[in-house]
Amino acid sequence: MSDTGIGKSVKRREDLRFITGRGRYTDDVNRPNQVYAVFLRSPYPRARIVSIDASGADEVAGVIGVFTGKDLSADKIGDLPCGWMVKSKDGSDMKIAPHPPLAVEVVNYVGEPYGIVVAESLAAARDGAEVVATEFEELTPTVSVANATAGAQLHTNVPDNVCYLWELGDADATNAAFAAAAHVTKLTFSNNRLIPNAMEPRAAVASFDAATEEFTLVTTSQNPHLERLILSAFVQLAPEHKLRVIAPDVGGGFGSKIFVYAEETAVAWAARRVGRPVKWTADRSESFLADAHGRDHLTTAELALDGDGLFQGLRVRTRANLGAYLSTFASSVPTYLYGTLLAGQYRTPAIHVEVEGVYTNTAPVDAYRGAGRPEATYVVERLVETAARELKVDPAALRRRNFIAPDQFPYQTPVALEYDTGNYEASLAAALEKSDYANFAARKAASEQRGKRRGIGFSCYIEACGLAPSQLAIQLGAGVGLYESGEVRVNPTGNVTVFTGSHSHGQGHETTFAQVVSDKLGIPFENVEVVHGDTGRVEFGLGTYGSRSIAVGGSALVKATDKIIAKGKRIAAHMMDTNADSVDFSDGEFAARDSNQKLTFGEVAFAAYVPSNYPSSEEPGLSEKAFYDPKNFTFPAGTHIAEVEIDPETGVVDVVNFVAVDDFGRVINPMIVEGQVHGGIAQGIGQALLEHGIYDDGGQLITGSYMDYCMPRADDLPSFDVDMTVTPCTHNPLGVKGCGEAGAIGAPAAIMNAVTDALGVVDLPMPATPERVWRAARG
């Protein structure tokens, strides 16, 4: 087996350019004769725009123009759409608030853009923005998700600020389960608002060619084809064939760069308006204010158990903050990506969830690493851990008692999903051993002797990745299919260029996709180049999010390589004077079964382009495309165990050990997978202990910088102990499941279960800051 093939820890080939400063990000792109943009942003959470006086800016040297929402509206630029329609439980459509790229009459959150200043230099644009005089009439804001339905109405078409009241599951069966229950565990908790904070801020460089009427937009996007589709079909910026979107190297996304934002829309429009390329890069303050935020749920949940400790019912009521407007996928995150995962790893026969999505005068809320799955896992795993404590049962034993067993797959849950495979006991057993769970009591006693409190917490999570199939997703409200494209183009000399509709922004696609293709074709890893992120070069695809890239994008490439091999067999058969059915392909060689003849992959590739000895029925060339539409979700799962030690005098939580045993199916590159898990755990610990996006009662973001929004640092984290079990996915050709979000899904519940165990309290809000922990330690 090749040392660069599937299953090998090949070093990431893209890292060389990143660590030597040769990455090419959007802010590195400069066009001849370009100008610069700065946005006018609302200082109020809710206000009417009375007037905008740009005369002062017009006097600033270098300012080319000041444009407002009215200018875009006059050019018939449409609203930013939401890409997933959700129906309320009464069958009515969700209520969509109008969302112009630049506010026209009313601003609805601090930081909402309502104008754009274009100038010869960034300094001139900033100076011009400073002297634009805008008169606002302040309106009463509705800020708190808890009081959203009782607050001032944000949008005239949305009574009580309720976008939808959605449900899933059997309410009658669930109520019956609770009526017959021997024990009920009930918790009310919040899932704190998070601000993504990708290393690279959002940016856009747009140019317009008046001769061809073509736009080129370079931007920080996780899915450039979807960006182009939305900007053409819905926003009406330009016909799709006249708009090229390029996403070069992207410095992290975590979901926040999936969406189509106001800024790149306005920058592209301005490029045509001023007749010159326009560039904008967010500063960090803008990122805090205007990037889509994540999470922000209030939930009451109950778990019903019988006398043997078997789960009988789960009842969940959640109010989800959607922010001031619906972002691109905002409606689906607290519904189909949340409610469908509430079965967890357990055989709970009756589940019912009700979700109320509400508008508030805060930044829009959308997918953030995990997107609904961390919220669902937090609900389930906090309940299970609390039930174990109330029943005085070992938390591992209670979970084992209720696990779906390996011989019960495929397993139909009460909340729509059918799990294809899994072995939850294997992950739990490995995690227990690696965490030295048997000796925890001794470590706890040693901590107590030093005046510290030690706790341990479990999180047995499951997630759904590779959203599919397209037909089902569209029936449930998705605006597009969820397949992926791949093209494998073999050059005459036998090296290969791979084009994928997926997009890499830290995942390592240039390495893992090359491993897959080189392994399939039996050619050197170095001979495979991976191209992505350019709608002008790559077939239409749906990008990267939801841990879908290898399961969906990788499977598309496998289908394309299968076509390459099939054609190669036909060419080789002609060259060796035999039948294609009698040709085998292995390790880069075509071999005739009925003789000792062999041809290398390179020889066949050359023959495909220099057809001196070539079957007349075949077209020249060796290039194939494929689309892959999954038959089902994939279902990564695992067990995370956190151990913490708390100083009751200061409230400081020290994460002394963290074990993660995950089942990602077949693993392409173990090193890259471990890196993904490490990053996810760090973000999950950040949510549990440190991060919280907070608005005050007046609607001002008071955690709008790193002075107030606390990010995890190296000294907040232990050395993670990561391992894997493997149950291959049954319905994709690679047997893979996806790994990018698992750490962020499992970690918060594991940490909070450990903290509450150490403190001996039922619940504590996230994040478990030193102040909160200090107060809890004192009762």
CSV table of C-alpha atoms in Angstrom, one decimal, residues 67-498:
chain,number,residue,atom,x,y,z
A,67,PHE,CA,-24.5,55.4,-1.9
A,68,THR,CA,-27.4,54.2,0.2
A,69,GLY,CA,-30.1,51.6,0.3
A,70,LYS,CA,-32.3,53.8,-1.9
A,71,ASP,CA,-29.6,53.7,-4.7
A,72,LEU,CA,-29.6,49.9,-4.7
A,73,SER,CA,-33.4,49.8,-4.6
A,74,ALA,CA,-33.6,52.2,-7.6
A,75,ASP,CA,-31.4,49.7,-9.5
A,76,LYS,CA,-33.8,46.9,-8.5
A,77,ILE,CA,-31.3,45.1,-6.3
A,78,GLY,CA,-33.4,42.5,-4.4
A,79,ASP,CA,-33.5,41.4,-0.8
A,80,LEU,CA,-31.1,38.9,0.7
A,81,PRO,CA,-33.1,35.6,0.8
A,82,CYS,CA,-33.4,32.8,3.2
A,83,GLY,CA,-32.6,29.5,1.5
A,84,TRP,CA,-34.8,27.2,3.6
A,85,MET,CA,-38.5,27.5,4.0
A,86,VAL,CA,-39.9,26.2,7.3
A,87,LYS,CA,-43.6,25.7,8.0
A,88,SER,CA,-45.3,26.2,11.4
A,89,LYS,CA,-47.1,23.4,13.0
A,90,ASP,CA,-50.4,24.8,11.8
A,91,GLY,CA,-49.1,24.4,8.2
A,92,SER,CA,-48.6,28.1,7.6
A,93,ASP,CA,-45.4,29.4,6.0
A,94,MET,CA,-42.8,31.0,8.1
A,95,LYS,CA,-42.9,34.8,8.2
A,96,ILE,CA,-40.0,36.3,6.3
A,97,ALA,CA,-39.0,39.9,7.1
A,98,PRO,CA,-37.7,42.0,4.2
A,99,HIS,CA,-33.9,42.1,4.2
A,100,PRO,CA,-32.5,44.7,1.8
A,101,PRO,CA,-28.7,44.6,1.4
A,102,LEU,CA,-28.5,48.2,2.7
A,103,ALA,CA,-31.2,49.4,5.0
A,104,VAL,CA,-33.6,51.8,3.3
A,105,GLU,CA,-36.1,53.0,6.0
A,106,VAL,CA,-35.3,51.3,9.3
A,107,VAL,CA,-32.2,49.8,10.8
A,108,ASN,CA,-32.7,46.8,13.0
A,109,TYR,CA,-29.5,46.0,14.8
A,110,VAL,CA,-26.3,47.7,15.8
A,111,GLY,CA,-23.9,47.4,12.9
A,112,GLU,CA,-26.5,47.0,10.2
A,113,PRO,CA,-25.1,48.6,7.0
A,114,TYR,CA,-27.2,51.4,5.5
A,115,GLY,CA,-24.7,53.1,3.2
A,116,ILE,CA,-21.3,52.6,1.4
A,117,VAL,CA,-18.6,55.2,0.9
A,118,VAL,CA,-16.3,54.6,-2.1
A,119,ALA,CA,-13.0,56.4,-2.3
A,120,GLU,CA,-9.5,56.4,-3.9
A,121,SER,CA,-8.0,55.1,-0.6
A,122,LEU,CA,-9.1,53.3,2.5
A,123,ALA,CA,-8.2,56.4,4.6
A,124,ALA,CA,-10.3,58.7,2.4
A,125,ALA,CA,-13.2,56.3,2.6
A,126,ARG,CA,-13.0,56.3,6.3
A,127,ASP,CA,-12.7,60.0,6.5
A,128,GLY,CA,-15.7,60.4,4.2
A,129,ALA,CA,-17.8,58.0,6.3
A,130,GLU,CA,-16.9,60.0,9.5
A,131,VAL,CA,-18.6,63.1,8.1
A,132,VAL,CA,-21.7,61.6,6.6
A,133,ALA,CA,-24.5,63.1,8.8
A,134,THR,CA,-27.3,60.7,9.4
A,135,GLU,CA,-30.4,61.6,11.4
A,136,PHE,CA,-32.1,58.7,13.1
A,137,GLU,CA,-35.4,58.5,15.0
A,138,GLU,CA,-34.7,56.0,17.7
A,139,LEU,CA,-37.4,53.2,18.1
A,140,THR,CA,-37.9,50.9,21.0
A,141,PRO,CA,-35.8,47.7,20.5
A,142,THR,CA,-36.6,44.1,21.3
A,143,VAL,CA,-33.4,42.5,22.4
A,144,SER,CA,-33.9,39.6,24.8
A,145,VAL,CA,-34.9,36.3,23.3
A,146,ALA,CA,-36.9,35.5,26.5
A,147,ASN,CA,-39.1,38.6,26.0
A,148,ALA,CA,-39.2,38.6,22.2
A,149,THR,CA,-42.9,37.9,21.8
A,150,ALA,CA,-43.8,40.5,24.3
A,151,GLY,CA,-41.5,43.2,23.0
A,152,ALA,CA,-41.9,45.9,20.3
A,153,GLN,CA,-42.8,44.4,16.8
A,154,LEU,CA,-39.7,44.7,14.6
A,155,HIS,CA,-41.4,44.0,11.2
A,156,THR,CA,-44.9,45.0,10.1
A,157,ASN,CA,-45.5,41.5,8.6
A,158,VAL,CA,-44.4,39.5,11.7
A,159,PRO,CA,-46.8,39.7,14.6
A,160,ASP,CA,-45.3,39.0,18.0
A,161,ASN,CA,-41.9,38.7,16.3
A,162,VAL,CA,-42.6,35.0,15.7
A,163,CYS,CA,-41.1,33.7,12.5
A,164,TYR,CA,-42.5,30.1,13.0
A,165,LEU,CA,-43.7,27.7,15.6
A,166,TRP,CA,-42.4,24.4,14.4
A,167,GLU,CA,-42.8,20.9,15.7
A,168,LEU,CA,-41.5,17.4,15.1
A,169,GLY,CA,-42.5,14.0,16.7
A,170,ASP,CA,-45.6,12.5,18.2
A,171,ALA,CA,-47.0,14.8,20.9
A,172,ASP,CA,-49.7,12.3,22.1
A,173,ALA,CA,-47.3,9.4,22.4
A,174,THR,CA,-44.8,11.6,24.2
A,175,ASN,CA,-47.4,12.9,26.7
A,176,ALA,CA,-48.5,9.3,27.3
A,177,ALA,CA,-44.9,8.3,28.1
A,178,PHE,CA,-44.6,11.1,30.6
A,179,ALA,CA,-48.0,10.2,32.2
A,180,ALA,CA,-46.7,6.6,32.8
A,181,ALA,CA,-43.1,7.5,33.8
A,182,ALA,CA,-41.6,6.4,37.1
A,183,HIS,CA,-39.2,9.3,37.0
A,184,VAL,CA,-38.9,12.6,35.2
A,185,THR,CA,-35.8,14.8,34.9
A,186,LYS,CA,-36.5,18.4,33.9
A,187,LEU,CA,-34.0,21.1,33.1
A,188,THR,CA,-34.3,24.7,31.8
A,189,PHE,CA,-31.2,26.1,30.2
A,190,SER,CA,-29.7,28.5,27.6
A,191,ASN,CA,-27.3,27.8,24.8
A,192,ASN,CA,-25.2,30.9,24.8
A,193,ARG,CA,-24.8,33.2,21.7
A,194,LEU,CA,-21.4,32.8,20.1
A,195,ILE,CA,-19.5,35.1,17.7
A,196,PRO,CA,-17.5,33.1,15.1
A,197,ASN,CA,-14.2,35.0,15.0
A,198,ALA,CA,-12.6,33.3,12.0
A,199,MET,CA,-8.9,34.2,11.8
A,200,GLU,CA,-9.5,36.0,8.4
A,201,PRO,CA,-12.3,38.6,8.5
A,202,ARG,CA,-14.8,38.7,5.6
A,203,ALA,CA,-13.6,40.6,2.5
A,204,ALA,CA,-14.6,41.2,-1.1
A,205,VAL,CA,-13.0,42.6,-4.2
A,206,ALA,CA,-15.4,43.2,-7.1
A,207,SER,CA,-14.8,44.3,-10.7
A,208,PHE,CA,-17.1,44.9,-13.6
A,209,ASP,CA,-16.1,44.7,-17.3
A,210,ALA,CA,-18.4,47.2,-19.1
A,211,ALA,CA,-17.4,45.7,-22.5
A,212,THR,CA,-18.7,42.2,-21.7
A,213,GLU,CA,-21.0,43.3,-18.8
A,214,GLU,CA,-19.4,40.6,-16.6
A,215,PHE,CA,-18.7,40.8,-12.9
A,216,THR,CA,-15.9,39.1,-11.1
A,217,LEU,CA,-16.3,38.9,-7.3
A,218,VAL,CA,-13.5,37.6,-5.2
A,219,THR,CA,-14.8,36.9,-1.7
A,220,THR,CA,-14.4,34.9,1.5
A,221,SER,CA,-17.0,32.3,0.8
A,222,GLN,CA,-17.4,28.6,1.8
A,223,ASN,CA,-19.6,28.0,-1.2
A,224,PRO,CA,-18.9,30.3,-4.2
A,225,HIS,CA,-21.4,28.6,-6.5
A,226,LEU,CA,-24.3,29.2,-4.1
A,227,GLU,CA,-23.2,32.8,-3.7
A,228,ARG,CA,-23.3,33.2,-7.5
A,229,LEU,CA,-26.7,31.6,-7.7
A,230,ILE,CA,-28.3,33.7,-4.9
A,231,LEU,CA,-26.8,37.0,-6.3
A,232,SER,CA,-28.1,36.2,-9.7
A,233,ALA,CA,-31.4,34.5,-9.2
A,234,PHE,CA,-32.7,36.3,-6.1
A,235,VAL,CA,-30.7,39.5,-5.6
A,236,GLN,CA,-30.8,40.2,-9.3
A,237,LEU,CA,-27.2,41.6,-9.4
A,238,ALA,CA,-26.4,40.0,-12.8
A,239,PRO,CA,-27.3,37.0,-14.9
A,240,GLU,CA,-25.5,33.9,-13.6
A,241,HIS,CA,-23.4,33.5,-16.8
A,242,LYS,CA,-22.2,37.1,-16.3
A,243,LEU,CA,-21.1,36.6,-12.7
A,244,ARG,CA,-17.9,34.8,-11.7
A,245,VAL,CA,-17.3,34.2,-8.0
A,246,ILE,CA,-13.9,33.2,-6.8
A,247,ALA,CA,-13.1,32.2,-3.2
A,248,PRO,CA,-9.3,31.9,-2.9
A,249,ASP,CA,-7.6,30.8,0.3
A,250,VAL,CA,-10.1,31.3,3.1
A,251,GLY,CA,-8.8,31.7,6.6
A,252,GLY,CA,-11.5,29.8,8.5
A,253,GLY,CA,-15.2,30.0,8.3
A,254,PHE,CA,-16.9,27.7,10.9
A,255,GLY,CA,-20.2,28.3,9.1
A,256,SER,CA,-20.1,32.1,9.1
A,257,LYS,CA,-18.9,32.3,5.5
A,258,ILE,CA,-21.6,30.1,4.0
A,259,PHE,CA,-24.0,33.0,3.8
A,260,VAL,CA,-24.6,35.8,1.3
A,261,TYR,CA,-24.0,39.1,3.1
A,262,ALA,CA,-24.9,42.7,2.4
A,263,GLU,CA,-21.3,43.8,2.0
A,264,GLU,CA,-20.2,41.7,-1.0
A,265,THR,CA,-23.6,42.5,-2.6
A,266,ALA,CA,-23.1,46.2,-2.2
A,267,VAL,CA,-19.4,46.1,-3.2
A,268,ALA,CA,-20.2,44.3,-6.5
A,269,TRP,CA,-23.0,46.7,-7.2
A,270,ALA,CA,-20.7,49.7,-6.5
A,271,ALA,CA,-18.1,48.3,-8.9
A,272,ARG,CA,-20.5,48.7,-11.7
A,273,ARG,CA,-21.8,52.1,-10.4
A,274,VAL,CA,-18.3,53.7,-10.3
A,275,GLY,CA,-16.8,51.8,-13.2
A,276,ARG,CA,-13.8,50.6,-11.2
A,277,PRO,CA,-12.9,47.6,-9.0
A,278,VAL,CA,-14.0,48.1,-5.4
A,279,LYS,CA,-12.3,46.5,-2.4
A,280,TRP,CA,-13.6,46.0,1.2
A,281,THR,CA,-12.1,44.2,4.1
A,282,ALA,CA,-13.8,44.1,7.5
A,283,ASP,CA,-12.0,45.2,10.5
A,284,ARG,CA,-12.4,43.1,13.6
A,285,SER,CA,-15.1,45.4,15.1
A,286,GLU,CA,-17.2,45.0,12.0
A,287,SER,CA,-16.8,41.2,12.3
A,288,PHE,CA,-18.1,41.2,15.8
A,289,LEU,CA,-21.1,43.4,14.9
A,290,ALA,CA,-22.1,42.1,11.5
A,291,ASP,CA,-20.9,38.5,11.0
A,292,ALA,CA,-23.8,36.0,11.6
A,293,HIS,CA,-23.7,34.8,15.2
A,294,GLY,CA,-24.5,31.3,16.4
A,295,ARG,CA,-26.6,29.4,18.9
A,296,ASP,CA,-28.7,31.5,21.3
A,297,HIS,CA,-31.5,29.2,22.5
A,298,LEU,CA,-33.7,29.0,25.6
A,299,THR,CA,-34.9,25.5,26.3
A,300,THR,CA,-37.0,23.6,28.7
A,301,ALA,CA,-36.5,19.8,28.3
A,302,GLU,CA,-37.8,16.7,30.2
A,303,LEU,CA,-36.8,13.1,30.1
A,304,ALA,CA,-39.2,10.3,31.2
A,305,LEU,CA,-37.8,7.0,32.5
A,306,ASP,CA,-39.4,3.8,33.6
A,307,GLY,CA,-38.6,1.9,36.8
A,308,ASP,CA,-35.7,0.2,35.1
A,309,GLY,CA,-34.1,3.4,34.0
A,310,LEU,CA,-35.1,3.0,30.4
A,311,PHE,CA,-35.9,6.2,28.5
A,312,GLN,CA,-39.5,6.4,27.6
A,313,GLY,CA,-40.0,9.9,26.4
A,314,LEU,CA,-38.3,13.2,25.6
A,315,ARG,CA,-40.2,16.5,25.5
A,316,VAL,CA,-38.4,19.7,24.4
A,317,ARG,CA,-39.5,23.3,24.1
A,318,THR,CA,-37.1,25.8,22.6
A,319,ARG,CA,-37.2,29.4,21.7
A,320,ALA,CA,-34.5,30.2,19.1
A,321,ASN,CA,-33.2,33.7,18.5
A,322,LEU,CA,-33.0,34.4,14.7
A,323,GLY,CA,-31.7,37.9,15.1
A,324,ALA,CA,-33.1,40.9,13.1
A,325,TYR,CA,-33.4,39.0,9.8
A,326,LEU,CA,-33.3,35.5,8.4
A,327,SER,CA,-29.8,34.8,7.2
A,328,THR,CA,-29.2,32.3,4.4
A,329,PHE,CA,-29.9,29.1,6.3
A,330,ALA,CA,-31.0,30.5,9.6
A,331,SER,CA,-34.5,28.9,9.6
A,332,SER,CA,-33.1,25.3,9.3
A,333,VAL,CA,-30.6,25.4,12.1
A,334,PRO,CA,-33.0,25.3,15.1
A,335,THR,CA,-35.5,23.0,13.3
A,336,TYR,CA,-34.3,20.3,10.9
A,337,LEU,CA,-30.7,20.4,12.1
A,338,TYR,CA,-31.7,20.4,15.8
A,339,GLY,CA,-35.0,18.6,16.4
A,340,THR,CA,-34.0,15.6,14.2
A,341,LEU,CA,-30.9,14.9,16.4
A,342,LEU,CA,-32.7,14.8,19.7
A,343,ALA,CA,-32.8,11.0,19.8
A,344,GLY,CA,-29.1,11.0,20.3
A,345,GLN,CA,-27.6,7.5,20.7
A,346,TYR,CA,-30.6,6.2,22.6
A,347,ARG,CA,-33.7,4.1,22.0
A,348,THR,CA,-36.2,6.7,23.3
A,349,PRO,CA,-39.5,5.6,21.8
A,350,ALA,CA,-41.4,8.9,22.0
A,351,ILE,CA,-40.0,12.3,21.3
A,352,HIS,CA,-41.7,15.6,20.7
A,353,VAL,CA,-40.0,19.0,20.1
A,354,GLU,CA,-41.5,22.4,19.6
A,355,VAL,CA,-39.3,25.3,18.4
A,356,GLU,CA,-40.4,29.0,18.3
A,357,GLY,CA,-38.1,31.0,16.1
A,358,VAL,CA,-38.2,34.7,17.0
A,359,TYR,CA,-36.8,38.0,15.6
A,360,THR,CA,-34.9,40.4,17.9
A,361,ASN,CA,-32.9,43.6,17.3
A,362,THR,CA,-29.6,41.7,17.3
A,363,ALA,CA,-27.3,40.5,14.5
A,364,PRO,CA,-28.7,37.6,12.4
A,365,VAL,CA,-28.1,34.1,13.8
A,366,ASP,CA,-27.2,31.2,11.6
A,367,ALA,CA,-25.0,28.1,11.3
A,368,TYR,CA,-21.9,28.0,13.5
A,369,ARG,CA,-19.7,24.9,13.7
A,370,GLY,CA,-22.1,22.1,14.3
A,371,ALA,CA,-25.2,24.1,13.5
A,372,GLY,CA,-28.1,22.7,15.6
A,373,ARG,CA,-26.3,19.5,16.4
A,374,PRO,CA,-24.3,21.0,19.4
A,375,GLU,CA,-27.6,22.4,20.7
A,376,ALA,CA,-29.4,19.1,20.5
A,377,THR,CA,-26.5,17.2,22.1
A,378,TYR,CA,-26.4,19.7,24.9
A,379,VAL,CA,-30.1,19.1,25.6
A,380,VAL,CA,-29.9,15.3,25.5
A,381,GLU,CA,-26.6,14.8,27.3
A,382,ARG,CA,-27.3,17.3,30.1
A,383,LEU,CA,-30.6,15.6,30.7
A,384,VAL,CA,-29.1,12.1,30.7
A,385,GLU,CA,-26.3,13.1,33.1
A,386,THR,CA,-28.7,14.8,35.5
A,387,ALA,CA,-31.1,11.8,35.4
A,388,ALA,CA,-28.2,9.5,36.4
A,389,ARG,CA,-27.4,11.7,39.3
A,390,GLU,CA,-31.0,11.9,40.4
A,391,LEU,CA,-31.3,8.1,40.2
A,392,LYS,CA,-27.9,7.6,41.8
A,393,VAL,CA,-26.9,5.5,38.8
A,394,ASP,CA,-23.4,5.5,37.2
A,395,PRO,CA,-23.8,7.8,34.1
A,396,ALA,CA,-21.9,5.3,31.9
A,397,ALA,CA,-24.2,2.5,33.0
A,398,LEU,CA,-27.4,4.5,32.4
A,399,ARG,CA,-26.2,5.3,28.9
A,400,ARG,CA,-25.3,1.7,28.2
A,401,ARG,CA,-28.7,0.6,29.3
A,402,ASN,CA,-30.3,2.9,26.7
A,403,PHE,CA,-27.9,2.7,23.7
A,404,ILE,CA,-29.1,1.6,20.3
A,405,ALA,CA,-27.3,-1.8,20.0
A,406,PRO,CA,-25.2,-2.7,16.9
A,407,ASP,CA,-27.7,-5.4,15.8
A,408,GLN,CA,-30.5,-2.8,15.8
A,409,PHE,CA,-29.3,-0.9,12.8
A,410,PRO,CA,-30.6,0.4,10.6
A,411,TYR,CA,-32.5,2.2,13.3
A,412,GLN,CA,-35.5,4.5,12.7
A,413,THR,CA,-35.7,7.3,15.3
A,414,PRO,CA,-39.0,9.0,16.4
A,415,VAL,CA,-37.7,12.3,14.9
A,416,ALA,CA,-37.4,11.4,11.2
A,417,LEU,CA,-33.9,10.1,10.8
A,418,GLU,CA,-32.8,6.5,10.1
A,419,TYR,CA,-29.3,5.7,11.4
A,420,ASP,CA,-27.6,3.3,9.0
A,421,THR,CA,-24.9,2.0,11.4
A,422,GLY,CA,-23.0,2.5,14.6
A,423,ASN,CA,-21.4,1.0,17.6
A,424,TYR,CA,-21.8,3.3,20.5
A,425,GLU,CA,-20.7,0.9,23.2
A,426,ALA,CA,-17.3,0.5,21.5
A,427,SER,CA,-16.7,4.3,21.7
A,428,LEU,CA,-17.8,4.5,25.3
A,429,ALA,CA,-15.7,1.5,26.4
A,430,ALA,CA,-12.6,3.0,24.8
A,431,ALA,CA,-13.2,6.4,26.3
A,432,LEU,CA,-13.7,4.9,29.8
A,433,GLU,CA,-10.4,3.1,29.5
A,434,LYS,CA,-8.5,6.1,28.1
A,435,SER,CA,-9.9,8.4,30.8
A,436,ASP,CA,-9.0,5.9,33.6
A,437,TYR,CA,-12.6,6.3,34.8
A,438,ALA,CA,-12.1,3.4,37.3
A,439,ASN,CA,-9.7,5.5,39.3
A,440,PHE,CA,-11.5,8.8,39.2
A,441,ALA,CA,-12.6,8.5,42.8
A,442,ALA,CA,-9.0,8.4,44.0
A,443,ARG,CA,-8.2,11.5,41.9
A,444,LYS,CA,-11.2,13.3,43.3
A,445,ALA,CA,-10.1,12.6,46.9
A,446,ALA,CA,-6.6,13.8,46.1
A,447,SER,CA,-8.1,17.1,44.8
A,448,GLU,CA,-10.2,17.5,47.9
A,449,GLN,CA,-7.1,17.2,50.1
A,450,ARG,CA,-5.6,20.2,48.2
A,451,GLY,CA,-8.8,22.2,48.7
A,452,LYS,CA,-9.9,21.7,45.1
A,453,ARG,CA,-13.1,20.2,43.6
A,454,ARG,CA,-12.9,17.6,40.8
A,455,GLY,CA,-15.6,16.5,38.5
A,456,ILE,CA,-16.0,14.2,35.5
A,457,GLY,CA,-18.6,14.5,32.7
A,458,PHE,CA,-19.7,12.5,29.7
A,459,SER,CA,-21.1,13.4,26.3
A,460,CYS,CA,-22.3,10.6,24.0
A,461,TYR,CA,-23.1,12.6,20.9
A,462,ILE,CA,-24.4,11.9,17.4
A,463,GLU,CA,-24.5,14.2,14.4
A,464,ALA,CA,-26.0,14.1,10.9
A,465,CYS,CA,-23.6,15.1,8.1
A,466,GLY,CA,-23.8,15.3,4.3
A,467,LEU,CA,-27.4,16.6,4.2
A,468,ALA,CA,-29.3,14.4,1.8
A,469,PRO,CA,-30.9,13.3,-0.3
A,470,SER,CA,-31.7,16.4,-2.4
A,471,GLN,CA,-35.3,15.5,-3.2
A,472,LEU,CA,-36.1,15.0,0.5
A,473,ALA,CA,-34.3,18.2,1.5
A,474,ILE,CA,-36.2,20.2,-1.1
A,475,GLN,CA,-39.5,18.7,0.2
A,476,LEU,CA,-38.5,19.9,3.7
A,477,GLY,CA,-37.9,23.4,2.4
A,478,ALA,CA,-34.4,23.6,1.1
A,479,GLY,CA,-34.0,26.0,-1.8
A,480,VAL,CA,-31.4,23.9,-3.7
A,481,GLY,CA,-30.3,20.3,-4.0
A,482,LEU,CA,-27.5,19.1,-1.7
A,483,TYR,CA,-25.5,17.0,-4.1
A,484,GLU,CA,-21.8,17.6,-5.0
A,485,SER,CA,-19.8,17.7,-8.2
A,486,GLY,CA,-16.4,16.4,-9.1
A,487,GLU,CA,-14.3,16.3,-12.2
A,488,VAL,CA,-11.2,14.3,-12.8
A,489,ARG,CA,-9.1,15.5,-15.8
A,490,VAL,CA,-6.2,13.3,-16.8
A,491,ASN,CA,-3.6,15.1,-18.8
A,492,PRO,CA,-1.7,13.4,-21.7
A,493,THR,CA,1.4,12.8,-19.6
A,494,GLY,CA,-0.7,11.0,-16.9
A,495,ASN,CA,-0.9,13.6,-14.2
A,496,VAL,CA,-4.3,14.6,-13.0
A,497,THR,CA,-6.2,17.8,-12.2
A,498,VAL,CA,-9.2,17.4,-9.8
